[in-house]
CSV table of C-alpha atoms in Angstrom, one decimal:
chain,number,residue,atom,x,y,z
A,28,UNK,CA,-38.2,-5.9,-10.0
A,29,UNK,CA,-36.7,-2.5,-10.3
A,30,UNK,CA,-33.8,-2.5,-12.6
A,31,UNK,CA,-31.6,-0.2,-14.5
A,32,UNK,CA,-30.4,-1.5,-17.9
A,33,UNK,CA,-27.5,0.0,-19.8
A,34,UNK,CA,-26.4,-0.5,-23.3
A,35,UNK,CA,-24.1,-1.3,-24.8
A,36,UNK,CA,-22.0,-3.2,-22.1
A,37,UNK,CA,-18.8,-2.5,-24.0
A,38,UNK,CA,-18.1,0.2,-26.6
A,39,UNK,CA,-15.0,0.8,-28.6
A,40,UNK,CA,-14.6,4.0,-30.6
A,41,UNK,CA,-12.0,5.9,-32.6
A,42,UNK,CA,-10.9,9.2,-31.4
A,43,UNK,CA,-13.2,12.0,-32.7
A,44,UNK,CA,-16.4,9.8,-32.9
A,45,UNK,CA,-19.7,10.7,-31.4
A,46,UNK,CA,-20.7,8.3,-28.6
A,47,UNK,CA,-24.1,7.4,-27.2
A,48,UNK,CA,-24.6,5.3,-24.1
A,49,UNK,CA,-28.2,4.4,-23.2
A,50,UNK,CA,-30.0,3.8,-19.9
A,51,UNK,CA,-33.5,2.5,-19.2
A,52,UNK,CA,-35.3,2.0,-16.0
A,53,UNK,CA,-38.5,0.2,-15.0
A,54,UNK,CA,-40.1,2.4,-12.4
A,55,UNK,CA,-40.9,6.0,-11.8
A,56,UNK,CA,-37.8,7.9,-10.4
A,57,UNK,CA,-37.2,11.4,-9.0
A,58,UNK,CA,-33.7,11.8,-10.5
A,59,UNK,CA,-31.0,10.1,-12.5
A,60,UNK,CA,-27.2,10.3,-12.1
A,61,UNK,CA,-24.5,9.6,-14.7
A,62,UNK,CA,-21.3,8.6,-13.2
A,63,UNK,CA,-17.8,8.0,-14.5
A,64,UNK,CA,-15.5,5.4,-13.2
A,65,UNK,CA,-11.9,5.6,-14.2
A,66,UNK,CA,-9.5,2.7,-14.6
A,67,UNK,CA,-8.0,3.5,-11.2
A,68,UNK,CA,-11.5,3.1,-9.6
A,69,UNK,CA,-12.4,6.5,-8.5
A,70,UNK,CA,-16.0,7.7,-9.3
A,71,UNK,CA,-16.9,11.1,-10.6
A,72,UNK,CA,-20.5,12.4,-10.8
A,73,UNK,CA,-21.1,13.8,-14.3
A,74,UNK,CA,-24.7,14.8,-14.1
A,75,UNK,CA,-27.8,14.6,-12.1
A,76,UNK,CA,-31.0,15.3,-14.0
A,77,UNK,CA,-34.7,14.9,-13.5
A,78,UNK,CA,-35.9,16.3,-16.9
A,79,UNK,CA,-34.7,17.6,-20.2
A,80,UNK,CA,-31.1,18.0,-21.0
A,81,UNK,CA,-27.8,19.0,-19.5
A,82,UNK,CA,-24.5,19.9,-21.1
A,83,UNK,CA,-21.0,20.1,-19.7
A,84,UNK,CA,-18.2,20.5,-22.1
A,85,UNK,CA,-18.3,17.7,-24.6
A,86,UNK,CA,-20.8,15.7,-22.5
A,87,UNK,CA,-24.5,15.9,-23.0
A,88,UNK,CA,-27.2,14.1,-20.9
A,89,UNK,CA,-30.8,13.8,-21.8
A,90,UNK,CA,-33.8,12.2,-20.0
A,91,UNK,CA,-37.2,11.3,-21.1
A,92,UNK,CA,-39.4,10.6,-18.1
A,93,UNK,CA,-42.4,9.2,-20.0
A,94,UNK,CA,-40.2,6.8,-21.8
A,95,UNK,CA,-38.1,6.0,-18.8
A,96,UNK,CA,-34.9,6.5,-20.7
A,97,UNK,CA,-31.8,8.6,-20.5
A,98,UNK,CA,-28.8,8.9,-22.9
A,99,UNK,CA,-25.3,10.1,-22.3
A,100,UNK,CA,-23.5,11.6,-25.4
A,101,UNK,CA,-19.8,12.4,-25.8
A,102,UNK,CA,-18.9,14.6,-28.8
A,103,UNK,CA,-15.4,14.5,-30.3
A,104,UNK,CA,-14.4,11.6,-28.2
A,105,UNK,CA,-10.8,11.4,-26.8
A,106,UNK,CA,-8.7,8.5,-25.4
A,107,UNK,CA,-9.0,10.2,-21.9
A,108,UNK,CA,-12.7,9.6,-22.1
A,109,UNK,CA,-12.0,5.8,-21.8
A,110,UNK,CA,-13.7,4.7,-18.6
A,111,UNK,CA,-16.8,2.9,-17.3
A,112,UNK,CA,-20.0,5.1,-17.4
A,113,UNK,CA,-22.6,4.2,-14.9
A,114,UNK,CA,-26.3,5.3,-14.8
A,115,UNK,CA,-28.0,5.3,-11.4
A,116,UNK,CA,-31.5,6.3,-10.4
A,117,UNK,CA,-33.2,7.5,-7.3
A,118,UNK,CA,-36.0,4.9,-6.6
A,119,UNK,CA,-38.7,5.8,-4.1
A,120,UNK,CA,-38.1,5.8,-0.3
A,121,UNK,CA,-35.1,7.6,1.1
A,122,UNK,CA,-32.9,9.7,-1.3
A,123,UNK,CA,-30.1,7.3,-0.5
A,124,UNK,CA,-31.6,4.4,-2.3
A,125,UNK,CA,-29.7,4.6,-5.6
A,126,UNK,CA,-30.1,1.7,-8.1
A,127,UNK,CA,-27.1,1.4,-10.4
A,128,UNK,CA,-26.7,0.0,-13.9
A,129,UNK,CA,-23.9,-2.4,-14.5
A,130,UNK,CA,-22.0,0.2,-16.5
A,131,UNK,CA,-20.8,0.7,-20.0
A,132,UNK,CA,-17.0,0.3,-20.6
A,133,UNK,CA,-15.9,2.7,-23.2
A,134,UNK,CA,-12.5,2.5,-24.8
A,135,UNK,CA,-11.5,5.3,-27.2
A,136,UNK,CA,-8.6,4.5,-29.5
A,137,UNK,CA,-6.2,7.2,-30.9
B,628,UNK,CA,-12.7,22.7,-0.5
B,629,UNK,CA,-11.6,19.2,-0.1
B,630,UNK,CA,-13.7,16.5,-1.7
B,631,UNK,CA,-15.1,13.3,0.1
B,632,UNK,CA,-12.1,11.6,1.8
B,633,UNK,CA,-11.9,7.9,2.5
B,634,UNK,CA,-9.2,5.9,4.4
B,635,UNK,CA,-7.5,3.7,4.1
B,636,UNK,CA,-7.4,3.5,0.3
B,637,UNK,CA,-6.4,-0.2,0.5
B,638,UNK,CA,-6.9,-2.5,3.5
B,639,UNK,CA,-5.8,-6.1,3.8
B,640,UNK,CA,-7.4,-8.3,6.4
B,641,UNK,CA,-7.2,-12.0,7.3
B,642,UNK,CA,-10.4,-14.0,7.7
B,643,UNK,CA,-11.9,-13.4,11.1
B,644,UNK,CA,-10.4,-9.9,11.6
B,645,UNK,CA,-12.3,-6.6,11.7
B,646,UNK,CA,-12.2,-4.0,9.1
B,647,UNK,CA,-12.9,-0.4,9.8
B,648,UNK,CA,-13.5,2.0,6.9
B,649,UNK,CA,-13.7,5.8,7.4
B,650,UNK,CA,-15.4,8.4,5.3
B,651,UNK,CA,-15.2,12.2,5.8
B,652,UNK,CA,-17.9,14.0,3.8
B,653,UNK,CA,-17.4,17.2,1.9
B,654,UNK,CA,-17.5,20.4,4.0
B,655,UNK,CA,-21.1,21.4,4.6
B,656,UNK,CA,-22.5,17.9,3.8
B,657,UNK,CA,-24.2,16.0,6.6
B,658,UNK,CA,-25.5,13.1,4.6
B,659,UNK,CA,-23.4,10.1,4.0
B,660,UNK,CA,-24.1,7.1,1.8
B,661,UNK,CA,-22.1,3.8,1.6
B,662,UNK,CA,-21.9,1.6,-1.5
B,663,UNK,CA,-20.2,-1.7,-2.2
B,664,UNK,CA,-18.8,-2.8,-5.6
B,665,UNK,CA,-18.0,-6.5,-5.7
B,666,UNK,CA,-15.4,-7.7,-8.3
B,667,UNK,CA,-17.0,-7.6,-11.8
B,668,UNK,CA,-20.3,-6.4,-10.4
B,669,UNK,CA,-22.2,-3.0,-10.2
B,670,UNK,CA,-22.4,-0.8,-7.3
B,671,UNK,CA,-25.0,-1.6,-4.6
B,672,UNK,CA,-26.4,0.6,-2.0
B,673,UNK,CA,-25.7,-0.4,1.7
B,674,UNK,CA,-26.7,2.4,4.1
B,675,UNK,CA,-27.6,6.1,4.3
B,676,UNK,CA,-26.8,8.1,7.4
B,677,UNK,CA,-27.1,11.5,8.8
B,678,UNK,CA,-25.2,12.7,11.9
B,679,UNK,CA,-26.0,10.4,14.8
B,680,UNK,CA,-28.9,8.8,12.8
B,681,UNK,CA,-29.3,5.9,10.4
B,682,UNK,CA,-31.9,6.8,7.8
B,683,UNK,CA,-31.9,3.7,5.6
B,684,UNK,CA,-29.9,0.5,6.1
B,685,UNK,CA,-31.9,-1.7,3.8
B,686,UNK,CA,-28.8,-2.7,1.8
B,687,UNK,CA,-26.7,-3.7,4.8
B,688,UNK,CA,-26.1,-7.5,5.3
B,689,UNK,CA,-27.9,-8.6,8.5
B,690,UNK,CA,-24.9,-9.7,10.3
B,691,UNK,CA,-21.3,-8.5,10.9
B,692,UNK,CA,-21.8,-5.1,9.2
B,693,UNK,CA,-22.6,-1.9,11.0
B,694,UNK,CA,-22.3,1.8,10.2
B,695,UNK,CA,-22.2,5.0,12.3
B,696,UNK,CA,-21.9,8.7,11.7
B,697,UNK,CA,-21.2,10.4,15.0
B,698,UNK,CA,-21.6,14.1,15.8
B,699,UNK,CA,-17.9,14.6,15.5
B,700,UNK,CA,-15.5,12.7,13.2
B,701,UNK,CA,-15.9,10.6,10.1
B,702,UNK,CA,-18.5,8.0,9.3
B,703,UNK,CA,-17.3,4.5,10.0
B,704,UNK,CA,-18.3,1.3,8.2
B,705,UNK,CA,-17.3,-1.6,10.4
B,706,UNK,CA,-17.2,-5.2,9.3
B,707,UNK,CA,-16.6,-7.9,11.9
B,708,UNK,CA,-15.1,-11.3,11.4
B,709,UNK,CA,-14.4,-10.6,7.7
B,710,UNK,CA,-14.8,-13.4,5.1
B,711,UNK,CA,-13.3,-13.7,1.6
B,712,UNK,CA,-16.7,-12.6,0.1
B,713,UNK,CA,-16.3,-9.2,1.8
B,714,UNK,CA,-13.5,-8.4,-0.5
B,715,UNK,CA,-14.7,-5.5,-2.6
B,716,UNK,CA,-14.5,-1.8,-3.2
B,717,UNK,CA,-16.4,0.3,-0.6
B,718,UNK,CA,-17.4,3.8,-1.7
B,719,UNK,CA,-18.9,6.6,0.3
B,720,UNK,CA,-20.7,9.6,-1.0
B,721,UNK,CA,-22.0,12.7,0.6
B,722,UNK,CA,-24.7,15.3,-0.1
B,723,UNK,CA,-26.1,18.5,1.3
B,724,UNK,CA,-29.0,18.1,3.8
B,725,UNK,CA,-32.5,18.6,2.7
B,726,UNK,CA,-35.5,16.6,1.3
B,727,UNK,CA,-35.6,15.4,-2.3
B,728,UNK,CA,-32.9,14.2,-4.6
B,729,UNK,CA,-29.6,15.9,-4.1
B,730,UNK,CA,-26.3,15.2,-6.1
B,731,UNK,CA,-24.0,12.8,-4.4
B,732,UNK,CA,-20.2,13.3,-4.5
B,733,UNK,CA,-18.1,10.1,-4.3
B,734,UNK,CA,-15.0,9.4,-2.4
B,735,UNK,CA,-12.1,7.4,-4.0
B,736,UNK,CA,-13.1,4.2,-2.3
B,737,UNK,CA,-11.4,1.7,0.0
B,738,UNK,CA,-10.3,-1.6,-1.5
B,739,UNK,CA,-10.7,-4.3,0.9
B,740,UNK,CA,-8.9,-7.6,0.4
B,741,UNK,CA,-9.5,-10.6,2.7
B,742,UNK,CA,-6.9,-13.2,2.6
């Protein structure tokens, strides 16, 4: 079964902490998305990557294709980073067939 | 450059009624994807469309659900004879045309409540 596993499911951090969210998948993929879903429900695409590492502001995403694993890091976390972070992979077939993880709920306390 | 637009943002329907959800992709995007998020569950792929063409509908329920993306106008996700289990957030996303994996941009979602 093709699955996307995220860990942890829930994460509480103090403002300023370095945060890591992990994503593992079971089959070969062509690309991986990291998405952010705010408490209001809207979804923002943070990164799409197929190899190596990408950085945007305080966010860093890495992927290891051989190990079928990706990580999302947040440096100097802030309460406004509180959201659900979702990993999604492109799995075979049409490019629309995204498989989503269940998300990691992050809460950053001031 | 406006982002992906969805309307309505909230929709309430009684059991047995029809629900029509609209999605206007970003300017220059001709690929549209629909996803459903059931309460307390993750996002699930429903359908992938190009203008006037359904590319992949492997995630669509076999009955009552249909989608279209006409040459002119928004993409429409139509749910006939809604049931309580259809209550969910429905998101659409769009991307540029072409082969391979392209970044998808998400709309704000339509929250459907069936009473």
